Amino acid sequence: MIILAATPIGNLGDASARLREALAGAQVVASEDTRVTQRLLAGLGIENRPRLIALHEHNERQKAGELVELARDADLLVLSDAGMPTVSDPGFPLVQAAVAAGVEVTAIPGPSAGITALSVAGLPTDRFAFEGFLPRKSGDRARRLAELAGDRRTLVFFEGPSRLAASLGALADAFGADRPAAVCRELTKLHEEVRRGGLGELAEWAAEGVRGEICIVVQGAAEQRADASTALERVLGLAASGTRLKDAASLVAAETGLGKRDLYEAALAAKRAVPPS
């Protein structure tokens, strides 16, 4: 079978007994970075030296078939650098191929940066969505956030230190500067930090420079009564940011309960009423 195993996200003490047992007995390990796996084995004091196969974002689709065939004859342990494989990490194409080929897939659960950040952020946890990394290009990022602005679930993002300030600024623009959020940095490590506040305030703080592995947790949109004029403004705002007018009308209709056709026609009329510049 294929065994997806969660690895520590910073503190080696979080390695489970099942992970240690699996590493001690593994014959073949597919890992995101074989050097990281070697350090993990050494750090946990495990003497076993399994065959290591690199499985990363650049080769995982090409390697999937070969690894599935390996897993027919012996257990294949799959690791990412930290956390659970397949969650913003390599592994999903392999699982897809295994399911299609009838090869069993199981998991050794364990540390997860997203769930850990959600638990300490101090924001609602009853309904949430994991959004991974935001798009790198500002236009793509703005369109993604425009789609999420009305989502009432708590949202969890991954981000790198070099892009944190830009992403928080984009979130503030799309969701409002006062939307409550938390930046969770270096979770489970020596310099763990959770910074809470409005998105605008957090963007200003991050502009000074922040290091480490980062999760952003953002409170969902507040429930609002549908107001036709406000809804129309939102449709036009989404369209101005690059969303197709029909798609913008559909998104706002889903958020407000107002009619999609009515919103679309009102937006068309509003755009026609604006004289060309």
PDB file of C-alpha atoms in Angstrom:
ATOM      1  CA  MET A   1       0.000   0.000   0.000  1.00  0.00           C
ATOM      2  CA  ILE A   2       0.877   3.687  -0.091  1.00  0.00           C
ATOM      3  CA  ILE A   3       1.265   5.289   3.348  1.00  0.00           C
ATOM      4  CA  LEU A   4       1.033   9.075   3.583  1.00  0.00           C
ATOM      5  CA  ALA A   5       2.815  10.137   6.769  1.00  0.00           C
ATOM      6  CA  ALA A   6       2.668  13.519   8.477  1.00  0.00           C
ATOM      7  CA  THR A   7       6.035  14.803   9.692  1.00  0.00           C
ATOM      8  CA  PRO A   8       6.800  17.494  12.316  1.00  0.00           C
ATOM      9  CA  ILE A   9       6.335  21.104  11.191  1.00  0.00           C
ATOM     10  CA  GLY A  10       9.124  22.331  13.440  1.00  0.00           C
ATOM     11  CA  ASN A  11       9.404  20.386  16.686  1.00  0.00           C
ATOM     12  CA  LEU A  12      10.803  16.852  16.379  1.00  0.00           C
ATOM     13  CA  GLY A  13       8.989  15.976  19.586  1.00  0.00           C
ATOM     14  CA  ASP A  14       5.764  15.984  17.577  1.00  0.00           C
ATOM     15  CA  ALA A  15       6.817  12.879  15.616  1.00  0.00           C
ATOM     16  CA  SER A  16       4.265  10.217  16.465  1.00  0.00           C
ATOM     17  CA  ALA A  17       5.092   6.686  17.580  1.00  0.00           C
ATOM     18  CA  ARG A  18       3.519   5.407  14.354  1.00  0.00           C
ATOM     19  CA  LEU A  19       5.746   7.673  12.249  1.00  0.00           C
ATOM     20  CA  ARG A  20       8.850   6.467  14.076  1.00  0.00           C
ATOM     21  CA  GLU A  21       7.789   2.837  13.602  1.00  0.00           C
ATOM     22  CA  ALA A  22       7.076   3.383   9.908  1.00  0.00           C
ATOM     23  CA  LEU A  23      10.450   5.065   9.339  1.00  0.00           C
ATOM     24  CA  ALA A  24      12.277   2.329  11.243  1.00  0.00           C
ATOM     25  CA  GLY A  25      10.749  -0.378   9.048  1.00  0.00           C
ATOM     26  CA  ALA A  26      10.430   1.324   5.678  1.00  0.00           C
ATOM     27  CA  GLN A  27      12.177  -0.184   2.672  1.00  0.00           C
ATOM     28  CA  VAL A  28      11.230   2.571   0.203  1.00  0.00           C
ATOM     29  CA  VAL A  29      10.413   6.218   0.978  1.00  0.00           C
ATOM     30  CA  ALA A  30       9.208   8.793  -1.534  1.00  0.00           C
ATOM     31  CA  SER A  31       9.948  12.225  -0.111  1.00  0.00           C
ATOM     32  CA  GLU A  32       9.727  15.856  -1.162  1.00  0.00           C
ATOM     33  CA  ASP A  33      13.419  16.403  -0.384  1.00  0.00           C
ATOM     34  CA  THR A  34      15.562  13.361   0.354  1.00  0.00           C
ATOM     35  CA  ARG A  35      18.054  15.521   2.305  1.00  0.00           C
ATOM     36  CA  VAL A  36      15.299  16.627   4.672  1.00  0.00           C
ATOM     37  CA  THR A  37      14.300  12.973   5.145  1.00  0.00           C
ATOM     38  CA  GLN A  38      17.872  12.032   5.958  1.00  0.00           C
ATOM     39  CA  ARG A  39      17.992  14.777   8.600  1.00  0.00           C
ATOM     40  CA  LEU A  40      14.662  13.568  10.007  1.00  0.00           C
ATOM     41  CA  LEU A  41      15.976  10.006  10.346  1.00  0.00           C
ATOM     42  CA  ALA A  42      19.106  11.270  12.049  1.00  0.00           C
ATOM     43  CA  GLY A  43      17.187  13.651  14.321  1.00  0.00           C
ATOM     44  CA  LEU A  44      14.883  10.868  15.481  1.00  0.00           C
ATOM     45  CA  GLY A  45      17.797   8.489  16.024  1.00  0.00           C
ATOM     46  CA  ILE A  46      16.509   5.974  13.469  1.00  0.00           C
ATOM     47  CA  GLU A  47      19.254   3.758  12.056  1.00  0.00           C
ATOM     48  CA  ASN A  48      17.232   2.362   9.155  1.00  0.00           C
ATOM     49  CA  ARG A  49      18.403   3.658   5.786  1.00  0.00           C
ATOM     50  CA  PRO A  50      15.601   3.007   3.289  1.00  0.00           C
ATOM     51  CA  ARG A  51      15.808   3.614  -0.432  1.00  0.00           C
ATOM     52  CA  LEU A  52      14.882   7.277  -0.950  1.00  0.00           C
ATOM     53  CA  ILE A  53      13.081   8.489  -4.064  1.00  0.00           C
ATOM     54  CA  ALA A  54      12.548  12.209  -4.679  1.00  0.00           C
ATOM     55  CA  LEU A  55       8.888  13.119  -5.201  1.00  0.00           C
ATOM     56  CA  HIS A  56       8.382  16.841  -5.677  1.00  0.00           C
ATOM     57  CA  GLU A  57       6.238  19.291  -7.643  1.00  0.00           C
ATOM     58  CA  HIS A  58       8.449  19.057 -10.727  1.00  0.00           C
ATOM     59  CA  ASN A  59       8.370  15.274 -11.148  1.00  0.00           C
ATOM     60  CA  GLU A  60       5.366  13.904  -9.247  1.00  0.00           C
ATOM     61  CA  ARG A  61       3.151  13.372 -12.295  1.00  0.00           C
ATOM     62  CA  GLN A  62       5.924  11.562 -14.168  1.00  0.00           C
ATOM     63  CA  LYS A  63       6.829   9.438 -11.108  1.00  0.00           C
ATOM     64  CA  ALA A  64       3.277   8.504 -10.077  1.00  0.00           C
ATOM     65  CA  GLY A  65       2.919   5.418 -12.277  1.00  0.00           C
ATOM     66  CA  GLU A  66       6.303   3.995 -11.291  1.00  0.00           C
ATOM     67  CA  LEU A  67       5.624   4.499  -7.583  1.00  0.00           C
ATOM     68  CA  VAL A  68       2.182   2.922  -7.783  1.00  0.00           C
ATOM     69  CA  GLU A  69       3.746  -0.191  -9.300  1.00  0.00           C
ATOM     70  CA  LEU A  70       6.337  -0.259  -6.502  1.00  0.00           C
ATOM     71  CA  ALA A  71       3.507  -0.096  -3.967  1.00  0.00           C
ATOM     72  CA  ARG A  72       1.919  -3.249  -5.399  1.00  0.00           C
ATOM     73  CA  ASP A  73       4.790  -5.338  -4.020  1.00  0.00           C
ATOM     74  CA  ALA A  74       5.809  -3.456  -0.868  1.00  0.00           C
ATOM     75  CA  ASP A  75       4.631  -0.586   1.312  1.00  0.00           C
ATOM     76  CA  LEU A  76       5.650   2.827   0.021  1.00  0.00           C
ATOM     77  CA  LEU A  77       6.053   5.524   2.676  1.00  0.00           C
ATOM     78  CA  VAL A  78       5.385   9.045   1.357  1.00  0.00           C
ATOM     79  CA  LEU A  79       6.687  12.149   3.182  1.00  0.00           C
ATOM     80  CA  SER A  80       6.670  15.885   2.589  1.00  0.00           C
ATOM     81  CA  ASP A  81       9.210  18.204   4.201  1.00  0.00           C
ATOM     82  CA  ALA A  82       6.727  19.082   6.958  1.00  0.00           C
ATOM     83  CA  GLY A  83       3.097  18.267   7.653  1.00  0.00           C
ATOM     84  CA  MET A  84       0.860  15.989   5.612  1.00  0.00           C
ATOM     85  CA  PRO A  85       1.681  15.072   1.994  1.00  0.00           C
ATOM     86  CA  THR A  86      -0.911  16.265  -0.577  1.00  0.00           C
ATOM     87  CA  VAL A  87      -1.887  19.355   1.505  1.00  0.00           C
ATOM     88  CA  SER A  88      -0.132  22.146  -0.453  1.00  0.00           C
ATOM     89  CA  ASP A  89       2.654  19.576  -0.822  1.00  0.00           C
ATOM     90  CA  PRO A  90       3.441  16.788  -3.324  1.00  0.00           C
ATOM     91  CA  GLY A  91       1.412  13.579  -3.292  1.00  0.00           C
ATOM     92  CA  PHE A  92      -1.998  14.250  -4.826  1.00  0.00           C
ATOM     93  CA  PRO A  93      -1.195  12.921  -8.349  1.00  0.00           C
ATOM     94  CA  LEU A  94       0.252   9.794  -6.712  1.00  0.00           C
ATOM     95  CA  VAL A  95      -2.920   9.237  -4.683  1.00  0.00           C
ATOM     96  CA  GLN A  96      -5.040   9.771  -7.805  1.00  0.00           C
ATOM     97  CA  ALA A  97      -2.995   7.223  -9.723  1.00  0.00           C
ATOM     98  CA  ALA A  98      -3.125   4.733  -6.860  1.00  0.00           C
ATOM     99  CA  VAL A  99      -6.904   4.996  -6.525  1.00  0.00           C
ATOM    100  CA  ALA A 100      -7.321   4.519 -10.289  1.00  0.00           C
ATOM    101  CA  ALA A 101      -5.023   1.473 -10.199  1.00  0.00           C
ATOM    102  CA  GLY A 102      -6.736  -0.109  -7.200  1.00  0.00           C
ATOM    103  CA  VAL A 103      -3.730   0.270  -4.890  1.00  0.00           C
ATOM    104  CA  GLU A 104      -4.628   0.891  -1.239  1.00  0.00           C
ATOM    105  CA  VAL A 105      -3.831   4.294   0.276  1.00  0.00           C
ATOM    106  CA  THR A 106      -3.729   4.994   4.012  1.00  0.00           C
ATOM    107  CA  ALA A 107      -2.323   7.725   6.252  1.00  0.00           C
ATOM    108  CA  ILE A 108      -0.406   8.239   9.458  1.00  0.00           C
ATOM    109  CA  PRO A 109      -1.964  11.492  10.743  1.00  0.00           C
ATOM    110  CA  GLY A 110      -0.002  14.107  12.590  1.00  0.00           C
ATOM    111  CA  PRO A 111       1.088  17.755  12.554  1.00  0.00           C
ATOM    112  CA  SER A 112      -0.665  20.215  10.250  1.00  0.00           C
ATOM    113  CA  ALA A 113       0.338  23.869  10.054  1.00  0.00           C
ATOM    114  CA  GLY A 114      -3.090  24.961   8.835  1.00  0.00           C
ATOM    115  CA  ILE A 115      -5.035  23.244  11.612  1.00  0.00           C
ATOM    116  CA  THR A 116      -2.509  24.353  14.233  1.00  0.00           C
ATOM    117  CA  ALA A 117      -2.840  27.978  13.105  1.00  0.00           C
ATOM    118  CA  LEU A 118      -6.625  27.753  13.106  1.00  0.00           C
ATOM    119  CA  SER A 119      -6.638  26.408  16.646  1.00  0.00           C
ATOM    120  CA  VAL A 120      -4.563  29.280  18.107  1.00  0.00           C
ATOM    121  CA  ALA A 121      -5.807  32.203  15.995  1.00  0.00           C
ATOM    122  CA  GLY A 122      -8.743  33.032  18.258  1.00  0.00           C
ATOM    123  CA  LEU A 123     -11.160  33.136  15.307  1.00  0.00           C
ATOM    124  CA  PRO A 124     -14.254  30.953  14.682  1.00  0.00           C
ATOM    125  CA  THR A 125     -13.403  27.310  14.055  1.00  0.00           C
ATOM    126  CA  ASP A 126     -16.859  25.815  13.469  1.00  0.00           C
ATOM    127  CA  ARG A 127     -16.679  26.419   9.701  1.00  0.00           C
ATOM    128  CA  PHE A 128     -13.439  27.037   7.838  1.00  0.00           C
ATOM    129  CA  ALA A 129     -11.791  26.622   4.441  1.00  0.00           C
ATOM    130  CA  PHE A 130      -8.135  26.011   3.609  1.00  0.00           C
ATOM    131  CA  GLU A 131      -7.048  28.089   0.595  1.00  0.00           C
ATOM    132  CA  GLY A 132      -3.335  27.242   0.446  1.00  0.00           C
ATOM    133  CA  PHE A 133      -1.070  29.789  -1.225  1.00  0.00           C
ATOM    134  CA  LEU A 134      -2.557  32.814  -2.964  1.00  0.00           C
ATOM    135  CA  PRO A 135      -1.595  33.416  -6.633  1.00  0.00           C
ATOM    136  CA  ARG A 136       1.701  35.217  -7.135  1.00  0.00           C
ATOM    137  CA  LYS A 137       0.468  37.671  -9.770  1.00  0.00           C
ATOM    138  CA  SER A 138      -1.403  40.645  -8.311  1.00  0.00           C
ATOM    139  CA  GLY A 139      -4.255  40.452 -10.828  1.00  0.00           C
ATOM    140  CA  ASP A 140      -4.854  36.734 -10.244  1.00  0.00           C
ATOM    141  CA  ARG A 141      -4.626  37.296  -6.503  1.00  0.00           C
ATOM    142  CA  ALA A 142      -7.167  40.125  -6.606  1.00  0.00           C
ATOM    143  CA  ARG A 143      -9.613  37.981  -8.577  1.00  0.00           C
ATOM    144  CA  ARG A 144      -9.252  35.059  -6.148  1.00  0.00           C
ATOM    145  CA  LEU A 145      -9.832  37.316  -3.152  1.00  0.00           C
ATOM    146  CA  ALA A 146     -12.822  38.984  -4.807  1.00  0.00           C
ATOM    147  CA  GLU A 147     -14.403  35.527  -5.030  1.00  0.00           C
ATOM    148  CA  LEU A 148     -13.695  34.880  -1.338  1.00  0.00           C
ATOM    149  CA  ALA A 149     -14.660  38.273   0.101  1.00  0.00           C
ATOM    150  CA  GLY A 150     -18.212  37.221   0.936  1.00  0.00           C
ATOM    151  CA  ASP A 151     -17.323  33.759   2.264  1.00  0.00           C
ATOM    152  CA  ARG A 152     -18.590  33.495   5.842  1.00  0.00           C
ATOM    153  CA  ARG A 153     -16.190  30.701   6.794  1.00  0.00           C
ATOM    154  CA  THR A 154     -12.857  31.371   8.488  1.00  0.00           C
ATOM    155  CA  LEU A 155     -10.165  31.204   5.795  1.00  0.00           C
ATOM    156  CA  VAL A 156      -6.678  29.748   6.210  1.00  0.00           C
ATOM    157  CA  PHE A 157      -3.795  30.612   3.862  1.00  0.00           C
ATOM    158  CA  PHE A 158      -0.134  29.646   3.621  1.00  0.00           C
ATOM    159  CA  GLU A 159       2.357  32.388   2.771  1.00  0.00           C
ATOM    160  CA  GLY A 160       6.079  32.979   2.498  1.00  0.00           C
ATOM    161  CA  PRO A 161       7.848  35.799   4.360  1.00  0.00           C
ATOM    162  CA  SER A 162       8.785  37.731   1.224  1.00  0.00           C
ATOM    163  CA  ARG A 163       5.159  37.935   0.061  1.00  0.00           C
ATOM    164  CA  LEU A 164       3.412  38.349   3.414  1.00  0.00           C
ATOM    165  CA  ALA A 165       3.034  42.146   3.372  1.00  0.00           C
ATOM    166  CA  ALA A 166       1.722  42.158  -0.214  1.00  0.00           C
ATOM    167  CA  SER A 167      -0.762  39.391   0.522  1.00  0.00           C
ATOM    168  CA  LEU A 168      -2.024  41.057   3.696  1.00  0.00           C
ATOM    169  CA  GLY A 169      -2.410  44.322   1.784  1.00  0.00           C
ATOM    170  CA  ALA A 170      -4.390  42.548  -0.932  1.00  0.00           C
ATOM    171  CA  LEU A 171      -6.548  40.870   1.708  1.00  0.00           C
ATOM    172  CA  ALA A 172      -7.206  44.241   3.352  1.00  0.00           C
ATOM    173  CA  ASP A 173      -8.202  45.733  -0.001  1.00  0.00           C
ATOM    174  CA  ALA A 174     -10.569  42.866  -0.801  1.00  0.00           C
ATOM    175  CA  PHE A 175     -12.019  42.123   2.649  1.00  0.00           C
ATOM    176  CA  GLY A 176     -11.661  45.475   4.410  1.00  0.00           C
ATOM    177  CA  ALA A 177      -8.838  46.752   6.622  1.00  0.00           C
ATOM    178  CA  ASP A 178     -10.787  45.991   9.809  1.00  0.00           C
ATOM    179  CA  ARG A 179     -11.506  42.309   9.067  1.00  0.00           C
ATOM    180  CA  PRO A 180     -10.070  40.343  12.057  1.00  0.00           C
ATOM    181  CA  ALA A 181      -7.150  38.078  11.222  1.00  0.00           C
ATOM    182  CA  ALA A 182      -4.085  36.393  12.701  1.00  0.00           C
ATOM    183  CA  VAL A 183      -0.594  35.801  11.333  1.00  0.00           C
ATOM    184  CA  CYS A 184       0.847  32.601  12.805  1.00  0.00           C
ATOM    185  CA  ARG A 185       4.610  32.340  12.382  1.00  0.00           C
ATOM    186  CA  GLU A 186       7.110  29.538  13.119  1.00  0.00           C
ATOM    187  CA  LEU A 187       4.463  27.325  14.731  1.00  0.00           C
ATOM    188  CA  THR A 188       5.843  24.728  17.214  1.00  0.00           C
ATOM    189  CA  LYS A 189       9.327  26.272  16.905  1.00  0.00           C
ATOM    190  CA  LEU A 190      11.420  28.281  19.354  1.00  0.00           C
ATOM    191  CA  HIS A 191      10.325  31.662  17.960  1.00  0.00           C
ATOM    192  CA  GLU A 192       6.637  30.857  17.527  1.00  0.00           C
ATOM    193  CA  GLU A 193       4.529  34.014  17.252  1.00  0.00           C
ATOM    194  CA  VAL A 194       0.822  34.717  16.747  1.00  0.00           C
ATOM    195  CA  ARG A 195       0.042  38.323  15.777  1.00  0.00           C
ATOM    196  CA  ARG A 196      -3.667  39.230  15.849  1.00  0.00           C
ATOM    197  CA  GLY A 197      -5.449  42.339  14.563  1.00  0.00           C
ATOM    198  CA  GLY A 198      -7.234  43.855  11.584  1.00  0.00           C
ATOM    199  CA  LEU A 199      -5.880  43.069   8.119  1.00  0.00           C
ATOM    200  CA  GLY A 200      -4.765  46.654   7.579  1.00  0.00           C
ATOM    201  CA  GLU A 201      -2.895  46.766  10.876  1.00  0.00           C
ATOM    202  CA  LEU A 202      -1.228  43.414  10.139  1.00  0.00           C
ATOM    203  CA  ALA A 203      -0.189  44.598   6.669  1.00  0.00           C
ATOM    204  CA  GLU A 204       1.565  47.619   8.224  1.00  0.00           C
ATOM    205  CA  TRP A 205       3.323  45.380  10.745  1.00  0.00           C
ATOM    206  CA  ALA A 206       4.467  42.934   8.042  1.00  0.00           C
ATOM    207  CA  ALA A 207       5.891  45.759   5.910  1.00  0.00           C
ATOM    208  CA  GLU A 208       8.822  45.935   8.345  1.00  0.00           C
ATOM    209  CA  GLY A 209       9.820  42.371   7.388  1.00  0.00           C
ATOM    210  CA  VAL A 210       8.837  39.018   8.857  1.00  0.00           C
ATOM    211  CA  ARG A 211      10.732  35.738   8.827  1.00  0.00           C
ATOM    212  CA  GLY A 212       9.785  32.095   9.018  1.00  0.00           C
ATOM    213  CA  GLU A 213       7.013  29.750   7.899  1.00  0.00           C
ATOM    214  CA  ILE A 214       3.668  31.555   7.977  1.00  0.00           C
ATOM    215  CA  CYS A 215      -0.067  30.872   8.089  1.00  0.00           C
ATOM    216  CA  ILE A 216      -2.688  33.609   7.751  1.00  0.00           C
ATOM    217  CA  VAL A 217      -6.093  33.034   9.341  1.00  0.00           C
ATOM    218  CA  VAL A 218      -8.901  35.435   8.410  1.00  0.00           C
ATOM    219  CA  GLN A 219     -12.351  35.696   9.927  1.00  0.00           C
ATOM    220  CA  GLY A 220     -15.231  35.086   7.523  1.00  0.00           C
ATOM    221  CA  ALA A 221     -17.517  37.793   6.211  1.00  0.00           C
ATOM    222  CA  ALA A 222     -20.255  39.019   8.541  1.00  0.00           C
ATOM    223  CA  GLU A 223     -23.842  38.206   7.618  1.00  0.00           C
ATOM    224  CA  GLN A 224     -25.471  41.211   6.024  1.00  0.00           C
ATOM    225  CA  ARG A 225     -28.950  41.940   4.826  1.00  0.00           C
ATOM    226  CA  ALA A 226     -29.120  42.111   1.078  1.00  0.00           C
ATOM    227  CA  ASP A 227     -29.209  45.673  -0.193  1.00  0.00           C
ATOM    228  CA  ALA A 228     -29.653  46.111  -3.934  1.00  0.00           C
ATOM    229  CA  SER A 229     -27.551  49.259  -4.278  1.00  0.00           C
ATOM    230  CA  THR A 230     -24.704  47.849  -2.179  1.00  0.00           C
ATOM    231  CA  ALA A 231     -24.852  44.596  -4.130  1.00  0.00           C
ATOM    232  CA  LEU A 232     -24.689  46.499  -7.415  1.00  0.00           C
ATOM    233  CA  GLU A 233     -21.625  48.406  -6.194  1.00  0.00           C
ATOM    234  CA  ARG A 234     -19.956  45.106  -5.335  1.00  0.00           C
ATOM    235  CA  VAL A 235     -20.718  43.666  -8.794  1.00  0.00           C
ATOM    236  CA  LEU A 236     -19.199  46.726 -10.441  1.00  0.00           C
ATOM    237  CA  GLY A 237     -16.192  46.580  -8.105  1.00  0.00           C
ATOM    238  CA  LEU A 238     -15.541  42.931  -8.976  1.00  0.00           C
ATOM    239  CA  ALA A 239     -15.862  43.739 -12.673  1.00  0.00           C
ATOM    240  CA  ALA A 240     -13.401  46.617 -12.302  1.00  0.00           C
ATOM    241  CA  SER A 241     -10.867  44.232 -10.714  1.00  0.00           C
ATOM    242  CA  GLY A 242     -11.010  41.913 -13.729  1.00  0.00           C
ATOM    243  CA  THR A 243     -13.888  39.515 -12.987  1.00  0.00           C
ATOM    244  CA  ARG A 244     -16.253  38.971 -15.923  1.00  0.00           C
ATOM    245  CA  LEU A 245     -19.520  40.842 -15.368  1.00  0.00           C
ATOM    246  CA  LYS A 246     -21.638  37.688 -15.546  1.00  0.00           C
ATOM    247  CA  ASP A 247     -19.340  35.914 -13.068  1.00  0.00           C
ATOM    248  CA  ALA A 248     -19.426  38.942 -10.749  1.00  0.00           C
ATOM    249  CA  ALA A 249     -23.229  38.974 -10.836  1.00  0.00           C
ATOM    250  CA  SER A 250     -23.295  35.232 -10.043  1.00  0.00           C
ATOM    251  CA  LEU A 251     -20.923  35.629  -7.094  1.00  0.00           C
ATOM    252  CA  VAL A 252     -22.865  38.529  -5.567  1.00  0.00           C
ATOM    253  CA  ALA A 253     -26.180  36.766  -6.151  1.00  0.00           C
ATOM    254  CA  ALA A 254     -24.862  33.753  -4.222  1.00  0.00           C
ATOM    255  CA  GLU A 255     -23.691  36.018  -1.389  1.00  0.00           C
ATOM    256  CA  THR A 256     -26.863  38.107  -1.099  1.00  0.00           C
ATOM    257  CA  GLY A 257     -29.707  35.954  -2.353  1.00  0.00           C
ATOM    258  CA  LEU A 258     -30.591  38.594  -4.941  1.00  0.00           C
ATOM    259  CA  GLY A 259     -31.361  37.590  -8.515  1.00  0.00           C
ATOM    260  CA  LYS A 260     -28.358  36.994 -10.750  1.00  0.00           C
ATOM    261  CA  ARG A 261     -30.176  38.250 -13.848  1.00  0.00           C
ATOM    262  CA  ASP A 262     -31.365  41.379 -12.047  1.00  0.00           C
ATOM    263  CA  LEU A 263     -27.867  42.180 -10.820  1.00  0.00           C
ATOM    264  CA  TYR A 264     -26.342  41.582 -14.248  1.00  0.00           C
ATOM    265  CA  GLU A 265     -28.867  43.789 -16.037  1.00  0.00           C
ATOM    266  CA  ALA A 266     -28.522  46.531 -13.424  1.00  0.00           C
ATOM    267  CA  ALA A 267     -24.737  46.425 -13.794  1.00  0.00           C
ATOM    268  CA  LEU A 268     -25.004  46.627 -17.580  1.00  0.00           C
ATOM    269  CA  ALA A 269     -27.294  49.626 -17.275  1.00  0.00           C
ATOM    270  CA  ALA A 270     -24.930  51.301 -14.821  1.00  0.00           C
ATOM    271  CA  LYS A 271     -21.956  50.756 -17.130  1.00  0.00           C
ATOM    272  CA  ARG A 272     -23.857  52.187 -20.104  1.00  0.00           C
ATOM    273  CA  ALA A 273     -24.802  55.224 -18.057  1.00  0.00           C
ATOM    274  CA  VAL A 274     -21.153  56.118 -17.446  1.00  0.00           C
ATOM    275  CA  PRO A 275     -19.932  58.367 -20.274  1.00  0.00           C
ATOM    276  CA  PRO A 276     -16.694  57.227 -21.971  1.00  0.00           C
ATOM    277  CA  SER A 277     -13.604  59.044 -20.713  1.00  0.00           C
TER     278      SER A 277
END
